[in-house]
Amino acid sequence: MTPLKVLAPIKVKYAEKVMFTKKVLFVSSEVFPLIKTGGLADVSGSLPSALQNLGVDIRILIPGYPTVLNQLSDLQSIGMLNNLPVIEHAELMLGTIKDTQVKVMAIKSASLYERDGGPYSDVHGEEWPDNALRFGVLSKVAAILSGAQTPLQDWQPDIVHCNDWQTGLTPAYMKLQENTEAKAIISLHNMAFQGCFPSEWVATLGLPASSFIMEGFEYHGQLSFLKAGIYYADAISTVSPSYAKEIQTAEFGFGLEGLLKTRGSEIKGILNGIETDEWNPEIDTHLIKTFSASKIAGKKQVKSALQKKLGLNNDANAPLLGVVSRLTHQKGLDLLLPNMQYLLDAGCQLALLGSGENVLESAFLTIADQNPGRVSVTIGYNEPLSHQVMAGCDMFIMPSRFEPCGLNQLYGLAYGTPPIVNATGGLADSVIDTNRITIKDKTANGFVMAEVSAEALLACILRALEVFNDETKIWRQIQKNGMSQNLSWDKSALEYLALYQSLS
Ligand code: ADP
């Protein structure tokens, strides 16, 4: 008798497929794992995949950077794109992301995208001088694909989902030139970056001069990609409910709050999820030991390995504070600097991974030099180390001045590393402060600062330290509360789907 084969359980990620027959084009300048500089890539990698799992016919459009073309499977040319600004022609490629099977269309143009360096800047960090053209072409191609001039006969989107300023001109091109039936959505991931360029670009990008006005894409005499997106899109979303409200105020709207206010009630805030195949302590291949809410012991081994790897004293009891971040004013890590001595005197260690502004990089490097064995600072971008810091640390520090959604605090929750955050944007929507009530009802999952200041950050960390040092049971409960939350894309993908449905 042939032995019965034991089949691995089939992983059903989503309970049901939905009836949604419209085609969606998801346009983004970065998509994980093809290319990433920040959270936008994480969203652009995960959301299309989650929507596809729900049964949505979705394709991504991205510039054909060399790393993108090299990583796509089954890459083939599917048509020529004509009438593009300056470069006239480009080739449209179609491939698949191996892990998710999501289809990606990449714009192949050697002169625009095939360069060393990052998606926005060269190897020295200098922004490409022709970014207006590089992302103007991305925007134009998205619009072409939705209109009568498309080279694709068999796949035309009903919805074009744009993301951030790099795709902001798409709704303008769609409305003003391509005369398309398709609807445009723009998702705002960070209002701080708007893509403003000198007015000469209006003509160069083939945009109508008549729309270079306040009721169009003009912003203080410049061409604003993001304003164009907000002005011409049929729907607007942001990456958290709190941020949807905040961007309608002068403090967070970066000058576009007036325009956003006129569309206030339409702006939909949908909190990002996390990619649970990538960010999951139970299966994370970057860790020497996996762990979970019910088997948390492995986290100790990960902490010990991290301390060893980073040259920190191998002390299981020293509270290890973690940071993985762009080092910019937005992220508020300057507020940690004046507190470092106090925290080190209290027995803490710091593991920081990040890069950004020189002043911040050198300030943290100096502290690391002065405190060997207690402070480790790694300047650069390092995906495996980011997982190890997230998993090995005891608490995650994220005092952002503003944070549209933030992913790292969600990773902190998933990895039993309670986040310490400022109450803004997505941080306010995802981190529940520890107090008597939230301990009792088992919702506490982190610590929230009373205001944005160095003093408030210190007070917040000290509150966390008190629980960590003295109340192990409560600390375990806080970890467990975060780790047992459903942080996946399931819920958010359904909300995006509802937004698409509302446009049909
Ligand atoms: P933002 O997009 O504003 O930078 P988010 O918290 O939304 O902030 O997302 C940041 C993403 O980039 C996360 O996936 C984070 O782990 C990652 N990241 C940031 N800095 C680094 C770094 N130096 N090395 C590795 N990953 C990083």
PDB file of C-alpha atoms and ligand atoms in Angstrom, residues 36-40 42 190 272 279 324-326 330-331 353-355 378 380-383 386 390 398 403-409 411, ligand 1:
ATOM      1  CA  LYS A  36      12.911  50.657  -1.485  1.00  0.00           C
ATOM      2  CA  THR A  37      13.855  53.844   0.312  1.00  0.00           C
ATOM      3  CA  GLY A  38      11.008  53.932   2.844  1.00  0.00           C
ATOM      4  CA  GLY A  39       7.478  53.070   3.839  1.00  0.00           C
ATOM      5  CA  LEU A  40       6.010  53.850   0.400  1.00  0.00           C
ATOM      6  CA  ASP A  42       6.429  48.583   1.775  1.00  0.00           C
ATOM      7  CA  ASN A 190       3.784  62.173   3.225  1.00  0.00           C
ATOM      8  CA  ASN A 272      -1.417  50.681   6.546  1.00  0.00           C
ATOM      9  CA  TRP A 279       7.589  40.919   9.342  1.00  0.00           C
ATOM     10  CA  VAL A 324      15.446  52.128  12.884  1.00  0.00           C
ATOM     11  CA  SER A 325      14.755  55.311  11.024  1.00  0.00           C
ATOM     12  CA  ARG A 326      15.540  57.945   8.518  1.00  0.00           C
ATOM     13  CA  GLN A 330      10.359  64.596  11.027  1.00  0.00           C
ATOM     14  CA  LYS A 331      11.394  61.562  13.028  1.00  0.00           C
ATOM     15  CA  LEU A 353      20.205  51.924  12.605  1.00  0.00           C
ATOM     16  CA  GLY A 354      19.542  54.777  10.229  1.00  0.00           C
ATOM     17  CA  SER A 355      20.846  57.427   7.929  1.00  0.00           C
ATOM     18  CA  THR A 378      24.998  51.858  12.400  1.00  0.00           C
ATOM     19  CA  GLY A 380      23.288  53.036   6.467  1.00  0.00           C
ATOM     20  CA  TYR A 381      20.439  50.968   5.160  1.00  0.00           C
ATOM     21  CA  ASN A 382      20.381  47.341   6.220  1.00  0.00           C
ATOM     22  CA  GLU A 383      17.262  45.215   5.869  1.00  0.00           C
ATOM     23  CA  SER A 386      16.459  46.264  10.816  1.00  0.00           C
ATOM     24  CA  MET A 390      13.195  45.282  15.876  1.00  0.00           C
ATOM     25  CA  MET A 398       9.723  56.720  17.534  1.00  0.00           C
ATOM     26  CA  GLU A 403       3.952  60.481  10.992  1.00  0.00           C
ATOM     27  CA  PRO A 404       1.444  59.827   8.200  1.00  0.00           C
ATOM     28  CA  CYS A 405       1.205  56.174   9.203  1.00  0.00           C
ATOM     29  CA  GLY A 406       4.568  54.780  10.242  1.00  0.00           C
ATOM     30  CA  LEU A 407       5.389  51.138   9.829  1.00  0.00           C
ATOM     31  CA  ASN A 408       8.128  50.682  12.368  1.00  0.00           C
ATOM     32  CA  GLN A 409       5.801  51.064  15.335  1.00  0.00           C
ATOM     33  CA  TYR A 411       6.711  46.103  13.431  1.00  0.00           C
TER      34      TYR A 411
HETATM   35  P1  ADP B   1       9.258  56.468   6.381  1.00  0.00           P
HETATM   36  O1  ADP B   1       8.600  55.866   5.185  1.00  0.00           O
HETATM   37  O2  ADP B   1       8.752  57.831   6.733  1.00  0.00           O
HETATM   38  O3  ADP B   1      10.751  56.433   6.322  1.00  0.00           O
HETATM   39  P2  ADP B   1       8.037  54.283   7.883  1.00  0.00           P
HETATM   40  O4  ADP B   1       8.078  53.899   9.320  1.00  0.00           O
HETATM   41  O5  ADP B   1       6.684  54.406   7.260  1.00  0.00           O
HETATM   42  O6  ADP B   1       8.879  55.603   7.688  1.00  0.00           O
HETATM   43  O7  ADP B   1       8.800  53.179   7.049  1.00  0.00           O
HETATM   44  C1  ADP B   1      10.175  53.070   7.069  1.00  0.00           C
HETATM   45  C2  ADP B   1      10.561  51.763   6.433  1.00  0.00           C
HETATM   46  O8  ADP B   1      11.934  51.824   6.065  1.00  0.00           O
HETATM   47  C3  ADP B   1      10.428  50.595   7.369  1.00  0.00           C
HETATM   48  O9  ADP B   1      10.213  49.416   6.645  1.00  0.00           O
HETATM   49  C4  ADP B   1      11.825  50.576   8.028  1.00  0.00           C
HETATM   50  O10 ADP B   1      12.132  49.346   8.595  1.00  0.00           O
HETATM   51  C5  ADP B   1      12.691  50.927   6.879  1.00  0.00           C
HETATM   52  N1  ADP B   1      13.940  51.577   7.218  1.00  0.00           N
HETATM   53  C6  ADP B   1      14.152  52.874   7.540  1.00  0.00           C
HETATM   54  N2  ADP B   1      15.468  53.105   7.742  1.00  0.00           N
HETATM   55  C7  ADP B   1      16.097  51.927   7.544  1.00  0.00           C
HETATM   56  C8  ADP B   1      17.465  51.515   7.597  1.00  0.00           C
HETATM   57  N3  ADP B   1      18.430  52.364   7.900  1.00  0.00           N
HETATM   58  N4  ADP B   1      17.750  50.227   7.318  1.00  0.00           N
HETATM   59  C9  ADP B   1      16.753  49.361   7.013  1.00  0.00           C
HETATM   60  N5  ADP B   1      15.458  49.684   6.943  1.00  0.00           N
HETATM   61  C10 ADP B   1      15.126  50.953   7.206  1.00  0.00           C
END
